XYZ file of C-alpha atoms in Angstrom:
363
model
C 116.410 120.613 78.921
C 115.095 123.599 76.904
C 113.634 121.210 74.319
C 111.950 119.260 77.119
C 110.525 122.439 78.644
C 109.184 123.789 75.346
C 107.890 120.374 74.317
C 105.790 120.026 77.485
C 104.166 123.468 77.281
C 103.872 123.868 73.496
C 100.066 123.587 73.640
C 99.794 126.378 76.216
C 102.240 128.579 74.310
C 100.305 127.945 71.091
C 97.055 129.077 72.779
C 98.641 132.316 74.029
C 100.205 133.065 70.635
C 96.880 132.387 68.885
C 95.045 134.826 71.185
C 97.703 137.501 70.648
C 97.623 137.009 66.880
C 93.831 137.021 66.759
C 93.559 140.215 68.800
C 96.340 141.997 66.909
C 94.845 141.224 63.511
C 91.364 142.191 64.743
C 92.457 145.675 65.900
C 94.513 146.193 62.740
C 91.548 145.318 60.531
C 88.717 146.936 62.532
C 90.441 149.977 64.081
C 93.259 150.453 61.547
C 95.962 150.263 64.259
C 99.550 149.681 63.201
C 101.001 146.274 64.333
C 102.660 147.596 67.520
C 99.559 149.518 68.599
C 97.345 146.503 67.853
C 99.616 144.141 69.842
C 99.754 146.578 72.782
C 95.972 146.927 72.769
C 95.550 143.139 72.654
C 97.906 142.594 75.614
C 96.284 145.218 77.861
C 92.843 143.885 76.935
C 93.397 140.174 77.659
C 95.446 140.869 80.800
C 92.879 143.446 82.029
C 95.692 145.829 83.030
C 93.507 148.903 82.572
C 95.605 151.291 80.470
C 93.814 153.775 78.194
C 93.120 152.773 74.622
C 95.797 153.665 72.100
C 93.080 155.429 70.064
C 89.399 155.912 70.812
C 87.363 152.825 69.868
C 84.194 152.939 67.821
C 81.254 150.651 68.547
C 82.672 147.812 66.464
C 86.008 148.091 68.295
C 84.279 148.022 71.686
C 82.271 144.932 70.758
C 85.459 143.242 69.517
C 87.215 144.101 72.811
C 84.327 142.597 74.815
C 84.456 139.417 72.729
C 88.253 139.258 73.060
C 88.100 139.628 76.850
C 85.357 137.018 77.273
C 86.934 134.496 74.914
C 90.543 134.934 75.964
C 90.373 135.446 79.725
C 89.667 131.821 80.597
C 92.015 130.434 77.957
C 94.833 132.811 78.891
C 94.412 132.120 82.617
C 94.345 128.351 81.974
C 97.494 128.479 79.837
C 99.432 130.610 82.336
C 98.377 128.446 85.294
C 99.468 125.297 83.439
C 102.845 126.802 82.615
C 103.400 127.933 86.227
C 102.301 124.545 87.532
C 104.731 122.786 85.203
C 107.663 125.138 85.940
C 107.332 124.840 89.717
C 105.921 121.309 89.897
C 106.522 118.685 87.232
C 109.456 120.246 85.392
C 112.051 120.026 88.222
C 111.141 116.353 88.766
C 111.423 115.553 85.055
C 114.673 117.471 84.805
C 116.166 115.489 87.702
C 114.878 112.232 86.220
C 116.478 112.953 82.833
C 119.724 114.029 84.507
C 119.753 110.762 86.444
C 119.036 108.693 83.321
C 121.820 110.451 81.389
C 124.251 109.919 84.250
C 123.283 106.245 84.518
C 123.976 105.786 80.805
C 127.464 107.229 81.226
C 128.396 105.144 84.295
C 130.881 102.281 84.001
C 132.301 99.987 86.680
C 129.865 101.414 89.210
C 128.377 99.560 92.178
C 124.668 98.833 92.550
C 123.270 98.607 96.078
C 119.876 96.880 96.318
C 118.117 97.981 99.482
C 118.758 101.213 101.362
C 117.976 100.002 104.855
C 120.376 100.334 107.774
C 122.952 98.042 106.190
C 122.498 99.332 102.635
C 122.807 102.974 103.733
C 126.095 102.285 105.540
C 127.472 100.391 102.524
C 126.466 103.152 100.097
C 127.967 105.893 102.281
C 131.238 104.016 102.777
C 131.553 103.385 99.044
C 130.922 107.063 98.311
C 133.572 108.056 100.848
C 135.973 105.901 98.846
C 134.993 107.749 95.651
C 133.010 104.910 94.093
C 130.007 105.535 91.879
C 126.924 104.095 93.583
C 123.431 103.420 92.258
C 120.719 102.568 94.809
C 117.658 100.439 94.040
C 114.872 100.697 96.623
C 111.181 99.764 96.359
C 109.987 101.799 99.362
C 109.046 105.328 98.127
C 109.863 107.018 101.443
C 113.271 105.356 101.765
C 113.845 106.086 98.085
C 113.346 109.802 98.731
C 115.745 109.581 101.684
C 118.422 108.070 99.444
C 117.896 110.845 96.891
C 118.179 113.508 99.591
C 121.476 111.923 100.615
C 122.706 112.515 97.073
C 122.592 108.991 95.656
C 121.482 108.049 92.163
C 118.319 106.205 93.142
C 115.873 104.044 91.209
C 112.524 103.234 92.754
C 111.458 99.684 91.995
C 111.887 95.974 92.616
C 115.538 94.901 92.307
C 114.453 91.411 91.188
C 112.965 92.964 88.043
C 115.243 92.763 84.996
C 114.062 96.135 83.677
C 115.011 97.864 86.941
C 118.445 96.215 86.906
C 118.995 97.266 83.292
C 117.937 100.794 84.187
C 120.571 100.767 86.948
C 123.207 99.845 84.351
C 123.791 96.252 85.434
C 125.515 95.408 82.138
C 128.255 97.983 82.704
C 128.427 97.678 86.509
C 131.398 96.267 88.406
C 129.492 94.822 91.337
C 125.988 94.451 92.741
C 125.282 94.217 96.467
C 121.929 92.732 97.478
C 121.113 93.687 101.069
C 117.334 93.751 101.084
C 115.485 92.469 104.152
C 114.354 89.355 102.248
C 116.806 86.479 101.693
C 114.706 85.159 98.829
C 114.759 88.562 97.108
C 118.541 88.684 97.490
C 118.735 85.268 95.832
C 116.505 86.391 92.951
C 118.586 89.567 92.529
C 121.647 87.356 92.216
C 120.004 85.130 89.581
C 118.735 88.085 87.538
C 122.004 90.017 87.742
C 124.147 87.035 86.709
C 121.794 86.321 83.814
C 122.164 89.894 82.531
C 125.914 90.167 83.197
C 127.834 86.954 83.841
C 131.038 88.881 84.678
C 129.350 90.892 87.412
C 130.558 90.397 90.981
C 127.567 89.659 93.242
C 127.595 90.060 97.011
C 124.478 89.130 98.977
C 123.249 89.381 102.537
C 121.755 86.361 104.299
C 120.043 86.255 107.671
C 120.206 82.477 108.202
C 122.870 79.877 107.412
C 120.512 77.773 105.283
C 120.240 80.625 102.791
C 124.017 80.918 102.349
C 124.295 77.748 100.228
C 121.111 78.585 98.308
C 122.291 82.077 97.363
C 125.744 80.759 96.453
C 124.035 78.179 94.255
C 122.267 81.084 92.544
C 125.691 82.413 91.563
C 126.711 84.803 94.333
C 130.452 85.428 94.652
C 130.129 86.202 98.345
C 127.345 85.742 100.889
C 127.568 87.686 104.143
C 125.880 86.106 107.128
C 125.190 89.255 109.106
C 124.675 87.933 112.616
C 127.505 85.414 112.301
C 129.986 88.105 111.231
C 128.886 90.391 114.052
C 129.309 87.575 116.555
C 132.796 86.781 115.208
C 133.805 90.426 115.557
C 132.738 90.389 119.215
C 134.740 87.214 119.820
C 137.777 88.640 118.030
C 137.529 91.814 120.073
C 137.722 89.681 123.233
C 140.507 87.364 122.016
C 142.464 89.716 119.718
C 141.532 93.286 120.650
C 144.719 94.760 119.197
C 144.031 93.374 115.724
C 140.416 94.579 115.740
C 141.490 98.050 116.846
C 144.195 98.124 114.163
C 141.675 97.217 111.443
C 139.357 99.938 112.769
C 142.222 102.423 112.524
C 142.676 101.488 108.864
C 138.999 102.336 108.278
C 139.182 105.627 110.179
C 139.247 108.622 107.826
C 141.007 110.739 110.435
C 144.052 108.452 110.400
C 146.521 108.720 107.512
C 146.980 104.970 107.292
C 145.102 102.970 104.716
C 144.895 99.435 103.376
C 144.372 99.040 99.634
C 144.246 96.164 97.174
C 146.543 96.766 94.200
C 146.028 94.716 91.041
C 148.976 94.565 88.662
C 147.676 95.787 85.307
C 149.071 94.908 81.897
C 152.119 96.991 80.880
C 152.183 98.750 84.240
C 155.376 99.611 86.079
C 155.058 96.393 88.143
C 154.143 94.066 85.275
C 157.098 91.736 84.611
C 159.312 93.352 87.255
C 161.628 91.025 89.172
C 162.305 91.359 92.896
C 164.758 89.486 95.079
C 162.396 89.544 98.073
C 159.103 90.968 99.302
C 161.069 93.390 101.461
C 162.641 94.803 98.293
C 159.128 95.246 96.844
C 157.955 97.011 100.020
C 160.885 99.437 99.839
C 160.345 99.929 96.112
C 156.693 100.908 96.709
C 157.665 102.921 99.826
C 154.819 101.569 101.973
C 154.512 100.198 105.516
C 153.657 96.634 104.504
C 152.914 94.447 101.480
C 150.871 91.255 101.674
C 150.636 89.132 98.493
C 147.155 87.896 97.691
C 147.174 85.205 95.033
C 144.464 83.635 92.951
C 145.961 80.198 92.597
C 143.323 79.041 90.094
C 144.592 81.775 87.764
C 148.158 80.722 88.356
C 149.183 84.086 89.746
C 151.607 82.754 92.341
C 150.782 79.053 92.190
C 154.044 77.877 90.613
C 156.124 80.215 92.766
C 154.545 79.320 96.105
C 153.534 75.739 95.354
C 155.760 74.369 98.074
C 154.340 76.866 100.578
C 150.576 76.806 100.116
C 149.546 74.339 97.442
C 151.337 71.145 98.294
C 148.561 69.021 96.859
C 148.777 70.797 93.494
C 144.999 71.119 93.393
C 144.038 74.675 92.413
C 141.892 76.491 94.929
C 138.729 78.353 93.941
C 139.282 81.134 96.461
C 141.837 83.875 97.021
C 144.551 82.808 99.422
C 146.765 84.843 101.687
C 150.272 83.472 101.393
C 153.403 83.748 103.440
C 156.298 85.886 102.269
C 159.566 83.949 102.029
C 162.084 86.776 101.930
C 164.842 84.613 100.452
C 163.103 83.784 97.148
C 163.197 85.780 93.941
C 159.908 86.375 92.132
C 158.344 88.244 89.209
C 155.076 90.170 89.347
C 152.748 89.641 86.403
C 149.421 90.956 85.164
C 146.460 90.237 87.514
C 148.674 89.549 90.528
C 147.208 91.135 93.647
C 148.928 92.899 96.501
C 147.455 94.208 99.729
C 149.318 97.388 100.599
C 149.302 99.274 103.909
C 150.541 102.839 103.694
C 149.668 106.505 103.707
C 146.865 107.845 101.544
C 149.266 109.851 99.389
C 151.553 106.829 98.967
C 148.713 104.556 97.843
C 147.328 107.228 95.502
C 150.813 107.569 93.989
C 150.982 103.818 93.297
C 147.510 103.787 91.684
C 148.415 106.817 89.577
C 151.674 105.234 88.409
C 149.824 102.017 87.605
C 147.443 103.907 85.281
C 150.039 106.230 83.737
C 152.539 103.466 82.952
C 149.801 101.258 81.496
C 148.692 104.027 79.158
C 152.288 104.839 78.290
C 153.222 101.279 77.375
C 149.985 100.316 75.677
C 150.275 100.118 71.868
């Protein structure tokens, strides 16, 4: 930051130093002042402070002082005004921009939210509450400033532009969420993001059903039909109010009951562990409930639960919730997924153990 500051005002500093050097040398040569006296005389002359001369000036010294005042006043005032303008104007903005760029370079597995409208703002805030790193892309300058004021790393620009996506760290991101007001823009964001990072998870918003298939064709992992989902929630609240209220409780920060997805990592304390039943696993984890979530196309639970959920033997392309036969023995392996319902401290303990054991067992 110091290098940036000095680099931006080096011309102004050079002008001030030149004036000081010129005046000091002039008084030393013409009036035979020592260096300190000459520098003092130069400073009080160009700043028009009005102190008495160090020593009486002869005619040559007076003429030199007049020339120094006339030549330096404008230059000195210009240089000082430029420095003040930079310090209180441009410099803070540049400093924040460089801080943001440095932070973006260091981010990994973060989430990019394209569009900071009503939906995007809620998504970004919820992700931040869950301690996820969020980068916002917004092309409206006023909304962009609002996102910055709310404390988000924000990039002003068009999310369909590859350069903007690269600036947001799309290559090292975990997920990108396109919730702009334009369905076509969301589709283009999906295409651009997948082109730059094929492993990136892409979630898009769609306002009409015809755009769902188009955006999925562009490579989206999930397309959310906003009005349809809202309508389904209303219907569920009428038909199954208890379930809706329970799910709302799980999202309520004031309640110490949370739902979390746990992925079994390689060499973790769950990797390769055998259980006689899911009830034994629940007691082992010390949580309220455990729901296995399998990815049958990866073979996570396909062979184990083939008779339960995959009778046809045809691998599914989507995650499947499966039933829990308590009388069957099973082994958890890397990439198996569990949905856990428990207290915040209990879930944090499981995540911590998962990381610690992985690091401990890794070669």
